mmCIF file with all atom_site columns, N, CA and C in Angstrom:
data_model
loop_
_atom_site.group_PDB
_atom_site.id
_atom_site.type_symbol
_atom_site.label_atom_id
_atom_site.label_alt_id
_atom_site.label_comp_id
_atom_site.label_asym_id
_atom_site.label_entity_id
_atom_site.label_seq_id
_atom_site.pdbx_PDB_ins_code
_atom_site.Cartn_x
_atom_site.Cartn_y
_atom_site.Cartn_z
_atom_site.occupancy
_atom_site.B_iso_or_equiv
_atom_site.pdbx_formal_charge
_atom_site.auth_seq_id
_atom_site.auth_comp_id
_atom_site.auth_asym_id
_atom_site.auth_atom_id
_atom_site.pdbx_PDB_model_num
ATOM 1   N N  . MET A 1 1  ? 5.139   -14.686 22.900  1.00 85.00 ? 9  MET A N  1
ATOM 2   C CA . MET A 1 1  ? 4.406   -13.483 22.551  1.00 85.00 ? 9  MET A CA 1
ATOM 3   C C  . MET A 1 1  ? 5.014   -12.794 21.317  1.00 85.00 ? 9  MET A C  1
ATOM 4   N N  . ARG A 1 2  ? 6.343   -12.767 21.285  1.00 89.00 ? 10 ARG A N  1
ATOM 5   C CA . ARG A 1 2  ? 7.026   -12.124 20.171  1.00 89.00 ? 10 ARG A CA 1
ATOM 6   C C  . ARG A 1 2  ? 6.766   -12.861 18.856  1.00 89.00 ? 10 ARG A C  1
ATOM 7   N N  . ARG A 1 3  ? 6.707   -14.163 18.931  1.00 92.00 ? 11 ARG A N  1
ATOM 8   C CA . ARG A 1 3  ? 6.444   -14.982 17.755  1.00 92.00 ? 11 ARG A CA 1
ATOM 9   C C  . ARG A 1 3  ? 5.033   -14.737 17.227  1.00 92.00 ? 11 ARG A C  1
ATOM 10  N N  . ILE A 1 4  ? 4.092   -14.610 18.126  1.00 91.00 ? 12 ILE A N  1
ATOM 11  C CA . ILE A 1 4  ? 2.699   -14.356 17.742  1.00 91.00 ? 12 ILE A CA 1
ATOM 12  C C  . ILE A 1 4  ? 2.585   -12.991 17.072  1.00 91.00 ? 12 ILE A C  1
ATOM 13  N N  . LEU A 1 5  ? 3.244   -11.987 17.639  1.00 92.00 ? 13 LEU A N  1
ATOM 14  C CA . LEU A 1 5  ? 3.207   -10.645 17.056  1.00 92.00 ? 13 LEU A CA 1
ATOM 15  C C  . LEU A 1 5  ? 3.832   -10.648 15.660  1.00 92.00 ? 13 LEU A C  1
ATOM 16  N N  . SER A 1 6  ? 4.951   -11.346 15.505  1.00 93.00 ? 14 SER A N  1
ATOM 17  C CA . SER A 1 6  ? 5.594   -11.436 14.190  1.00 93.00 ? 14 SER A CA 1
ATOM 18  C C  . SER A 1 6  ? 4.682   -12.122 13.178  1.00 93.00 ? 14 SER A C  1
ATOM 19  N N  . LEU A 1 7  ? 4.003   -13.161 13.600  1.00 93.00 ? 15 LEU A N  1
ATOM 20  C CA . LEU A 1 7  ? 3.079   -13.863 12.715  1.00 93.00 ? 15 LEU A CA 1
ATOM 21  C C  . LEU A 1 7  ? 1.908   -12.970 12.318  1.00 93.00 ? 15 LEU A C  1
ATOM 22  N N  . LEU A 1 8  ? 1.385   -12.200 13.260  1.00 89.00 ? 16 LEU A N  1
ATOM 23  C CA . LEU A 1 8  ? 0.286   -11.283 12.952  1.00 89.00 ? 16 LEU A CA 1
ATOM 24  C C  . LEU A 1 8  ? 0.714   -10.200 11.970  1.00 89.00 ? 16 LEU A C  1
ATOM 25  N N  . VAL A 1 9  ? 1.923   -9.664  12.144  1.00 88.00 ? 17 VAL A N  1
ATOM 26  C CA . VAL A 1 9  ? 2.431   -8.651  11.208  1.00 88.00 ? 17 VAL A CA 1
ATOM 27  C C  . VAL A 1 9  ? 2.603   -9.258  9.819   1.00 88.00 ? 17 VAL A C  1
ATOM 28  N N  . LEU A 1 10 ? 3.131   -10.461 9.747   1.00 90.00 ? 18 LEU A N  1
ATOM 29  C CA . LEU A 1 10 ? 3.305   -11.126 8.458   1.00 90.00 ? 18 LEU A CA 1
ATOM 30  C C  . LEU A 1 10 ? 1.964   -11.363 7.771   1.00 90.00 ? 18 LEU A C  1
ATOM 31  N N  . ILE A 1 11 ? 0.981   -11.842 8.506   1.00 89.00 ? 19 ILE A N  1
ATOM 32  C CA . ILE A 1 11 ? -0.363  -12.065 7.951   1.00 89.00 ? 19 ILE A CA 1
ATOM 33  C C  . ILE A 1 11 ? -0.962  -10.745 7.476   1.00 89.00 ? 19 ILE A C  1
ATOM 34  N N  . TRP A 1 12 ? -0.797  -9.678  8.275   1.00 86.00 ? 20 TRP A N  1
ATOM 35  C CA . TRP A 1 12 ? -1.298  -8.340  7.915   1.00 86.00 ? 20 TRP A CA 1
ATOM 36  C C  . TRP A 1 12 ? -0.709  -7.901  6.571   1.00 86.00 ? 20 TRP A C  1
ATOM 37  N N  . LEU A 1 13 ? 0.608   -8.063  6.397   1.00 86.00 ? 21 LEU A N  1
ATOM 38  C CA . LEU A 1 13 ? 1.264   -7.639  5.164   1.00 86.00 ? 21 LEU A CA 1
ATOM 39  C C  . LEU A 1 13 ? 0.863   -8.510  3.973   1.00 86.00 ? 21 LEU A C  1
ATOM 40  N N  . VAL A 1 14 ? 0.680   -9.801  4.187   1.00 88.00 ? 22 VAL A N  1
ATOM 41  C CA . VAL A 1 14 ? 0.227   -10.684 3.099   1.00 88.00 ? 22 VAL A CA 1
ATOM 42  C C  . VAL A 1 14 ? -1.165  -10.266 2.640   1.00 88.00 ? 22 VAL A C  1
ATOM 43  N N  . ILE A 1 15 ? -2.043  -9.960  3.580   1.00 86.00 ? 23 ILE A N  1
ATOM 44  C CA . ILE A 1 15 ? -3.386  -9.490  3.217   1.00 86.00 ? 23 ILE A CA 1
ATOM 45  C C  . ILE A 1 15 ? -3.275  -8.177  2.446   1.00 86.00 ? 23 ILE A C  1
ATOM 46  N N  . GLY A 1 16 ? -2.349  -7.318  2.839   1.00 83.00 ? 24 GLY A N  1
ATOM 47  C CA . GLY A 1 16 ? -2.132  -6.059  2.125   1.00 83.00 ? 24 GLY A CA 1
ATOM 48  C C  . GLY A 1 16 ? -1.677  -6.269  0.700   1.00 83.00 ? 24 GLY A C  1
ATOM 49  N N  . VAL A 1 17 ? -0.783  -7.209  0.492   1.00 85.00 ? 25 VAL A N  1
ATOM 50  C CA . VAL A 1 17 ? -0.326  -7.512  -0.872  1.00 85.00 ? 25 VAL A CA 1
ATOM 51  C C  . VAL A 1 17 ? -1.470  -8.079  -1.700  1.00 85.00 ? 25 VAL A C  1
ATOM 52  N N  . VAL A 1 18 ? -2.283  -8.943  -1.102  1.00 85.00 ? 26 VAL A N  1
ATOM 53  C CA . VAL A 1 18 ? -3.451  -9.500  -1.802  1.00 85.00 ? 26 VAL A CA 1
ATOM 54  C C  . VAL A 1 18 ? -4.409  -8.374  -2.204  1.00 85.00 ? 26 VAL A C  1
ATOM 55  N N  . ALA A 1 19 ? -4.647  -7.440  -1.293  1.00 80.00 ? 27 ALA A N  1
ATOM 56  C CA . ALA A 1 19 ? -5.532  -6.311  -1.607  1.00 80.00 ? 27 ALA A CA 1
ATOM 57  C C  . ALA A 1 19 ? -4.963  -5.462  -2.738  1.00 80.00 ? 27 ALA A C  1
ATOM 58  N N  . THR A 1 20 ? -3.649  -5.268  -2.743  1.00 81.00 ? 28 THR A N  1
ATOM 59  C CA . THR A 1 20 ? -3.000  -4.478  -3.790  1.00 81.00 ? 28 THR A CA 1
ATOM 60  C C  . THR A 1 20 ? -3.109  -5.167  -5.147  1.00 81.00 ? 28 THR A C  1
ATOM 61  N N  . VAL A 1 21 ? -2.916  -6.474  -5.164  1.00 84.00 ? 29 VAL A N  1
ATOM 62  C CA . VAL A 1 21 ? -3.031  -7.234  -6.414  1.00 84.00 ? 29 VAL A CA 1
ATOM 63  C C  . VAL A 1 21 ? -4.463  -7.198  -6.923  1.00 84.00 ? 29 VAL A C  1
ATOM 64  N N  . GLN A 1 22 ? -5.432  -7.357  -6.018  1.00 82.00 ? 30 GLN A N  1
ATOM 65  C CA . GLN A 1 22 ? -6.835  -7.342  -6.429  1.00 82.00 ? 30 GLN A CA 1
ATOM 66  C C  . GLN A 1 22 ? -7.240  -5.998  -7.022  1.00 82.00 ? 30 GLN A C  1
ATOM 67  N N  . ARG A 1 23 ? -6.659  -4.932  -6.556  1.00 79.00 ? 31 ARG A N  1
ATOM 68  C CA . ARG A 1 23 ? -6.977  -3.604  -7.090  1.00 79.00 ? 31 ARG A CA 1
ATOM 69  C C  . ARG A 1 23 ? -6.219  -3.301  -8.383  1.00 79.00 ? 31 ARG A C  1
ATOM 70  N N  . GLY A 1 24 ? -5.275  -4.157  -8.753  1.00 81.00 ? 32 GLY A N  1
ATOM 71  C CA . GLY A 1 24 ? -4.556  -3.984  -10.012 1.00 81.00 ? 32 GLY A CA 1
ATOM 72  C C  . GLY A 1 24 ? -3.480  -2.925  -9.974  1.00 81.00 ? 32 GLY A C  1
ATOM 73  N N  . TYR A 1 25 ? -2.987  -2.556  -8.789  1.00 77.00 ? 33 TYR A N  1
ATOM 74  C CA . TYR A 1 25 ? -1.988  -1.500  -8.692  1.00 77.00 ? 33 TYR A CA 1
ATOM 75  C C  . TYR A 1 25 ? -0.638  -1.915  -9.261  1.00 77.00 ? 33 TYR A C  1
ATOM 76  N N  . PHE A 1 26 ? -0.290  -3.197  -9.190  1.00 78.00 ? 34 PHE A N  1
ATOM 77  C CA . PHE A 1 26 ? 0.998   -3.636  -9.724  1.00 78.00 ? 34 PHE A CA 1
ATOM 78  C C  . PHE A 1 26 ? 0.993   -3.670  -11.246 1.00 78.00 ? 34 PHE A C  1
ATOM 79  N N  . SER A 1 27 ? -0.139  -3.914  -11.848 1.00 79.00 ? 35 SER A N  1
ATOM 80  C CA . SER A 1 27 ? -0.203  -4.019  -13.301 1.00 79.00 ? 35 SER A CA 1
ATOM 81  C C  . SER A 1 27 ? -0.430  -2.676  -13.991 1.00 79.00 ? 35 SER A C  1
ATOM 82  N N  . SER A 1 28 ? -0.725  -1.624  -13.229 1.00 68.00 ? 36 SER A N  1
ATOM 83  C CA . SER A 1 28 ? -0.997  -0.331  -13.848 1.00 68.00 ? 36 SER A CA 1
ATOM 84  C C  . SER A 1 28 ? 0.250   0.327   -14.406 1.00 68.00 ? 36 SER A C  1
ATOM 85  N N  . GLY A 1 29 ? 1.420   -0.043  -13.890 1.00 63.00 ? 37 GLY A N  1
ATOM 86  C CA . GLY A 1 29 ? 2.657   0.504   -14.412 1.00 63.00 ? 37 GLY A CA 1
ATOM 87  C C  . GLY A 1 29 ? 2.945   1.919   -13.964 1.00 63.00 ? 37 GLY A C  1
ATOM 88  N N  . SER A 1 30 ? 2.168   2.474   -13.048 1.00 65.00 ? 38 SER A N  1
ATOM 89  C CA . SER A 1 30 ? 2.368   3.834   -12.578 1.00 65.00 ? 38 SER A CA 1
ATOM 90  C C  . SER A 1 30 ? 3.534   3.869   -11.594 1.00 65.00 ? 38 SER A C  1
ATOM 91  N N  . THR A 1 31 ? 4.624   4.547   -11.981 1.00 72.00 ? 39 THR A N  1
ATOM 92  C CA . THR A 1 31 ? 5.796   4.596   -11.110 1.00 72.00 ? 39 THR A CA 1
ATOM 93  C C  . THR A 1 31 ? 6.055   5.994   -10.577 1.00 72.00 ? 39 THR A C  1
ATOM 94  N N  . ASP A 1 32 ? 5.066   6.875   -10.661 1.00 76.00 ? 40 ASP A N  1
ATOM 95  C CA . ASP A 1 32 ? 5.249   8.210   -10.102 1.00 76.00 ? 40 ASP A CA 1
ATOM 96  C C  . ASP A 1 32 ? 5.001   8.169   -8.591  1.00 76.00 ? 40 ASP A C  1
ATOM 97  N N  . CYS A 1 33 ? 5.164   9.289   -7.958  1.00 78.00 ? 41 CYS A N  1
ATOM 98  C CA . CYS A 1 33 ? 5.038   9.362   -6.501  1.00 78.00 ? 41 CYS A CA 1
ATOM 99  C C  . CYS A 1 33 ? 3.673   8.883   -6.028  1.00 78.00 ? 41 CYS A C  1
ATOM 100 N N  . ALA A 1 34 ? 2.626   9.316   -6.691  1.00 74.00 ? 42 ALA A N  1
ATOM 101 C CA . ALA A 1 34 ? 1.274   8.936   -6.281  1.00 74.00 ? 42 ALA A CA 1
ATOM 102 C C  . ALA A 1 34 ? 1.037   7.439   -6.438  1.00 74.00 ? 42 ALA A C  1
ATOM 103 N N  . GLY A 1 35 ? 1.516   6.858   -7.517  1.00 77.00 ? 43 GLY A N  1
ATOM 104 C CA . GLY A 1 35 ? 1.316   5.430   -7.753  1.00 77.00 ? 43 GLY A CA 1
ATOM 105 C C  . GLY A 1 35 ? 2.039   4.565   -6.742  1.00 77.00 ? 43 GLY A C  1
ATOM 106 N N  . VAL A 1 36 ? 3.299   4.893   -6.491  1.00 81.00 ? 44 VAL A N  1
ATOM 107 C CA . VAL A 1 36 ? 4.087   4.128   -5.524  1.00 81.00 ? 44 VAL A CA 1
ATOM 108 C C  . VAL A 1 36 ? 3.528   4.315   -4.116  1.00 81.00 ? 44 VAL A C  1
ATOM 109 N N  . SER A 1 37 ? 3.148   5.527   -3.772  1.00 78.00 ? 45 SER A N  1
ATOM 110 C CA . SER A 1 37 ? 2.577   5.791   -2.445  1.00 78.00 ? 45 SER A CA 1
ATOM 111 C C  . SER A 1 37 ? 1.290   5.018   -2.234  1.00 78.00 ? 45 SER A C  1
ATOM 112 N N  . THR A 1 38 ? 0.455   4.963   -3.253  1.00 77.00 ? 46 THR A N  1
ATOM 113 C CA . THR A 1 38 ? -0.797  4.216   -3.150  1.00 77.00 ? 46 THR A CA 1
ATOM 114 C C  . THR A 1 38 ? -0.533  2.735   -2.918  1.00 77.00 ? 46 THR A C  1
ATOM 115 N N  . ILE A 1 39 ? 0.454   2.182   -3.617  1.00 80.00 ? 47 ILE A N  1
ATOM 116 C CA . ILE A 1 39 ? 0.795   0.770   -3.428  1.00 80.00 ? 47 ILE A CA 1
ATOM 117 C C  . ILE A 1 39 ? 1.278   0.519   -2.004  1.00 80.00 ? 47 ILE A C  1
ATOM 118 N N  . VAL A 1 40 ? 2.183   1.353   -1.517  1.00 82.00 ? 48 VAL A N  1
ATOM 119 C CA . VAL A 1 40 ? 2.733   1.168   -0.166  1.00 82.00 ? 48 VAL A CA 1
ATOM 120 C C  . VAL A 1 40 ? 1.648   1.305   0.893   1.00 82.00 ? 48 VAL A C  1
ATOM 121 N N  . VAL A 1 41 ? 0.823   2.325   0.768   1.00 78.00 ? 49 VAL A N  1
ATOM 122 C CA . VAL A 1 41 ? -0.240  2.527   1.760   1.00 78.00 ? 49 VAL A CA 1
ATOM 123 C C  . VAL A 1 41 ? -1.243  1.381   1.715   1.00 78.00 ? 49 VAL A C  1
ATOM 124 N N  . THR A 1 42 ? -1.544  0.881   0.530   1.00 77.00 ? 50 THR A N  1
ATOM 125 C CA . THR A 1 42 ? -2.484  -0.234  0.425   1.00 77.00 ? 50 THR A CA 1
ATOM 126 C C  . THR A 1 42 ? -1.907  -1.495  1.058   1.00 77.00 ? 50 THR A C  1
ATOM 127 N N  . ILE A 1 43 ? -0.618  -1.732  0.882   1.00 81.00 ? 51 ILE A N  1
ATOM 128 C CA . ILE A 1 43 ? -0.002  -2.897  1.519   1.00 81.00 ? 51 ILE A CA 1
ATOM 129 C C  . ILE A 1 43 ? -0.042  -2.756  3.035   1.00 81.00 ? 51 ILE A C  1
ATOM 130 N N  . LEU A 1 44 ? 0.299   -1.572  3.546   1.00 82.00 ? 52 LEU A N  1
ATOM 131 C CA . LEU A 1 44 ? 0.315   -1.370  4.992   1.00 82.00 ? 52 LEU A CA 1
ATOM 132 C C  . LEU A 1 44 ? -1.072  -1.379  5.608   1.00 82.00 ? 52 LEU A C  1
ATOM 133 N N  . ALA A 1 45 ? -2.058  -0.890  4.872   1.00 79.00 ? 53 ALA A N  1
ATOM 134 C CA . ALA A 1 45 ? -3.419  -0.820  5.402   1.00 79.00 ? 53 ALA A CA 1
ATOM 135 C C  . ALA A 1 45 ? -4.304  -1.872  4.759   1.00 79.00 ? 53 ALA A C  1
ATOM 136 N N  . GLY A 1 46 ? -3.715  -2.940  4.239   1.00 76.00 ? 54 GLY A N  1
ATOM 137 C CA . GLY A 1 46 ? -4.416  -3.976  3.491   1.00 76.00 ? 54 GLY A CA 1
ATOM 138 C C  . GLY A 1 46 ? -5.709  -4.478  4.102   1.00 76.00 ? 54 GLY A C  1
ATOM 139 N N  . PRO A 1 47 ? -5.690  -4.954  5.328   1.00 79.00 ? 55 PRO A N  1
ATOM 140 C CA . PRO A 1 47 ? -6.928  -5.475  5.913   1.00 79.00 ? 55 PRO A CA 1
ATOM 141 C C  . PRO A 1 47 ? -8.043  -4.430  6.023   1.00 79.00 ? 55 PRO A C  1
ATOM 142 N N  . LEU A 1 48 ? -7.671  -3.170  6.110   1.00 78.00 ? 56 LEU A N  1
ATOM 143 C CA . LEU A 1 48 ? -8.691  -2.120  6.187   1.00 78.00 ? 56 LEU A CA 1
ATOM 144 C C  . LEU A 1 48 ? -9.462  -1.989  4.874   1.00 78.00 ? 56 LEU A C  1
ATOM 145 N N  . ASN A 1 49 ? -8.852  -2.411  3.763   1.00 69.00 ? 57 ASN A N  1
ATOM 146 C CA . ASN A 1 49 ? -9.521  -2.344  2.467   1.00 69.00 ? 57 ASN A CA 1
ATOM 147 C C  . ASN A 1 49 ? -10.783 -3.195  2.440   1.00 69.00 ? 57 ASN A C  1
ATOM 148 N N  . TYR A 1 50 ? -10.779 -4.265  3.202   1.00 75.00 ? 58 TYR A N  1
ATOM 149 C CA . TYR A 1 50 ? -11.919 -5.176  3.184   1.00 75.00 ? 58 TYR A CA 1
ATOM 150 C C  . TYR A 1 50 ? -13.084 -4.691  4.029   1.00 75.00 ? 58 TYR A C  1
ATOM 151 N N  . VAL A 1 51 ? -12.891 -3.585  4.757   1.00 72.00 ? 59 VAL A N  1
ATOM 152 C CA . VAL A 1 51 ? -14.011 -2.990  5.501   1.00 72.00 ? 59 VAL A CA 1
ATOM 153 C C  . VAL A 1 51 ? -14.412 -1.645  4.897   1.00 72.00 ? 59 VAL A C  1
ATOM 154 N N  . GLY A 1 52 ? -13.899 -1.337  3.675   1.00 75.00 ? 60 GLY A N  1
ATOM 155 C CA . GLY A 1 52 ? -14.364 -0.168  2.944   1.00 75.00 ? 60 GLY A CA 1
ATOM 156 C C  . GLY A 1 52 ? -13.444 1.031   2.941   1.00 75.00 ? 60 GLY A C  1
ATOM 157 N N  . VAL A 1 53 ? -12.286 0.958   3.582   1.00 71.00 ? 61 VAL A N  1
ATOM 158 C CA . VAL A 1 53 ? -11.350 2.076   3.580   1.00 71.00 ? 61 VAL A CA 1
ATOM 159 C C  . VAL A 1 53 ? -10.557 2.042   2.285   1.00 71.00 ? 61 VAL A C  1
ATOM 160 N N  . ASN A 1 54 ? -10.372 3.183   1.648   1.00 67.00 ? 62 ASN A N  1
ATOM 161 C CA . ASN A 1 54 ? -9.630  3.272   0.393   1.00 67.00 ? 62 ASN A CA 1
ATOM 162 C C  . ASN A 1 54 ? -8.488  4.272   0.556   1.00 67.00 ? 62 ASN A C  1
ATOM 163 N N  . PRO A 1 55 ? -7.324  3.817   1.056   1.00 61.00 ? 63 PRO A N  1
ATOM 164 C CA . PRO A 1 55 ? -6.231  4.759   1.295   1.00 61.00 ? 63 PRO A CA 1
ATOM 165 C C  . PRO A 1 55 ? -5.610  5.267   0.002   1.00 61.00 ? 63 PRO A C  1
ATOM 166 N N  . GLN A 1 56 ? -5.439  6.575   -0.090  1.00 65.00 ? 64 GLN A N  1
ATOM 167 C CA . GLN A 1 56 ? -4.792  7.191   -1.242  1.00 65.00 ? 64 GLN A CA 1
ATOM 168 C C  . GLN A 1 56 ? -4.008  8.401   -0.758  1.00 65.00 ? 64 GLN A C  1
ATOM 169 N N  . ILE A 1 57 ? -2.894  8.691   -1.425  1.00 64.00 ? 65 ILE A N  1
ATOM 170 C CA . ILE A 1 57 ? -2.055  9.828   -1.081  1.00 64.00 ? 65 ILE A CA 1
ATOM 171 C C  . ILE A 1 57 ? -1.937  10.713  -2.313  1.00 64.00 ? 65 ILE A C  1
ATOM 172 N N  . ASP A 1 58 ? -2.116  12.008  -2.127  1.00 70.00 ? 66 ASP A N  1
ATOM 173 C CA . ASP A 1 58 ? -1.928  12.963  -3.206  1.00 70.00 ? 66 ASP A CA 1
ATOM 174 C C  . ASP A 1 58 ? -0.554  13.596  -3.058  1.00 70.00 ? 66 ASP A C  1
ATOM 175 N N  . CYS A 1 59 ? 0.247   13.528  -4.100  1.00 69.00 ? 67 CYS A N  1
ATOM 176 C CA . CYS A 1 59 ? 1.577   14.120  -4.082  1.00 69.00 ? 67 CYS A CA 1
ATOM 177 C C  . CYS A 1 59 ? 1.545   15.428  -4.850  1.00 69.00 ? 67 CYS A C  1
ATOM 178 N N  . PRO A 1 60 ? 2.256   16.420  -4.350  1.00 70.00 ? 68 PRO A N  1
ATOM 179 C CA . PRO A 1 60 ? 2.287   17.703  -5.068  1.00 70.00 ? 68 PRO A CA 1
ATOM 180 C C  . PRO A 1 60 ? 3.056   17.566  -6.377  1.00 70.00 ? 68 PRO A C  1
ATOM 181 N N  . GLU A 1 61 ? 2.793   18.468  -7.282  1.00 74.00 ? 69 GLU A N  1
ATOM 182 C CA . GLU A 1 61 ? 3.510   18.477  -8.553  1.00 74.00 ? 69 GLU A CA 1
ATOM 183 C C  . GLU A 1 61 ? 4.962   18.887  -8.311  1.00 74.00 ? 69 GLU A C  1
ATOM 184 N N  . ILE A 1 62 ? 5.871   18.207  -8.986  1.00 70.00 ? 70 ILE A N  1
ATOM 185 C CA . ILE A 1 62 ? 7.281   18.540  -8.869  1.00 70.00 ? 70 ILE A CA 1
ATOM 186 C C  . ILE A 1 62 ? 7.601   19.695  -9.824  1.00 70.00 ? 70 ILE A C  1
ATOM 187 N N  . PRO A 1 63 ? 8.235   20.758  -9.322  1.00 70.00 ? 71 PRO A N  1
ATOM 188 C CA . PRO A 1 63 ? 8.539   21.880  -10.212 1.00 70.00 ? 71 PRO A CA 1
ATOM 189 C C  . PRO A 1 63 ? 9.506   21.465  -11.322 1.00 70.00 ? 71 PRO A C  1
ATOM 190 N N  . GLN A 1 64 ? 9.262   21.984  -12.500 1.00 72.00 ? 72 GLN A N  1
ATOM 191 C CA . GLN A 1 64 ? 10.102  21.677  -13.653 1.00 72.00 ? 72 GLN A CA 1
ATOM 192 C C  . GLN A 1 64 ? 11.264  22.695  -13.707 1.00 72.00 ? 72 GLN A C  1
ATOM 193 N N  . PRO A 1 65 ? 12.430  22.253  -14.169 1.00 75.00 ? 73 PRO A N  1
ATOM 194 C CA . PRO A 1 65 ? 13.555  23.192  -14.263 1.00 75.00 ? 73 PRO A CA 1
ATOM 195 C C  . PRO A 1 65 ? 13.284  24.242  -15.333 1.00 75.00 ? 73 PRO A C  1
ATOM 196 N N  . SER A 1 66 ? 13.820  25.429  -15.086 1.00 74.00 ? 74 SER A N  1
ATOM 197 C CA . SER A 1 66 ? 13.640  26.503  -16.086 1.00 74.00 ? 74 SER A CA 1
ATOM 198 C C  . SER A 1 66 ? 14.548  26.237  -17.273 1.00 74.00 ? 74 SER A C  1
ATOM 199 N N  . GLU A 1 67 ? 14.159  26.766  -18.412 1.00 67.00 ? 75 GLU A N  1
ATOM 200 C CA . GLU A 1 67 ? 14.931  26.539  -19.639 1.00 67.00 ? 75 GLU A CA 1
ATOM 201 C C  . GLU A 1 67 ? 15.971  27.589  -19.846 1.00 67.00 ? 75 GLU A C  1
#
């Protein structure tokens, strides 16, 4: 049972990486909080992308230091 669960998790993550590559998130070069969060969420929710779910995370603006 444990082996089957591990295989299912691995397949889930591979599908997530495929979905991320198809959306072009790795080639966009966005390394800010929103870009990285979108990549991670897409990998974790990869199979859901094929049924129309589009996971995205909005990150708040980081305050700038005073001069």
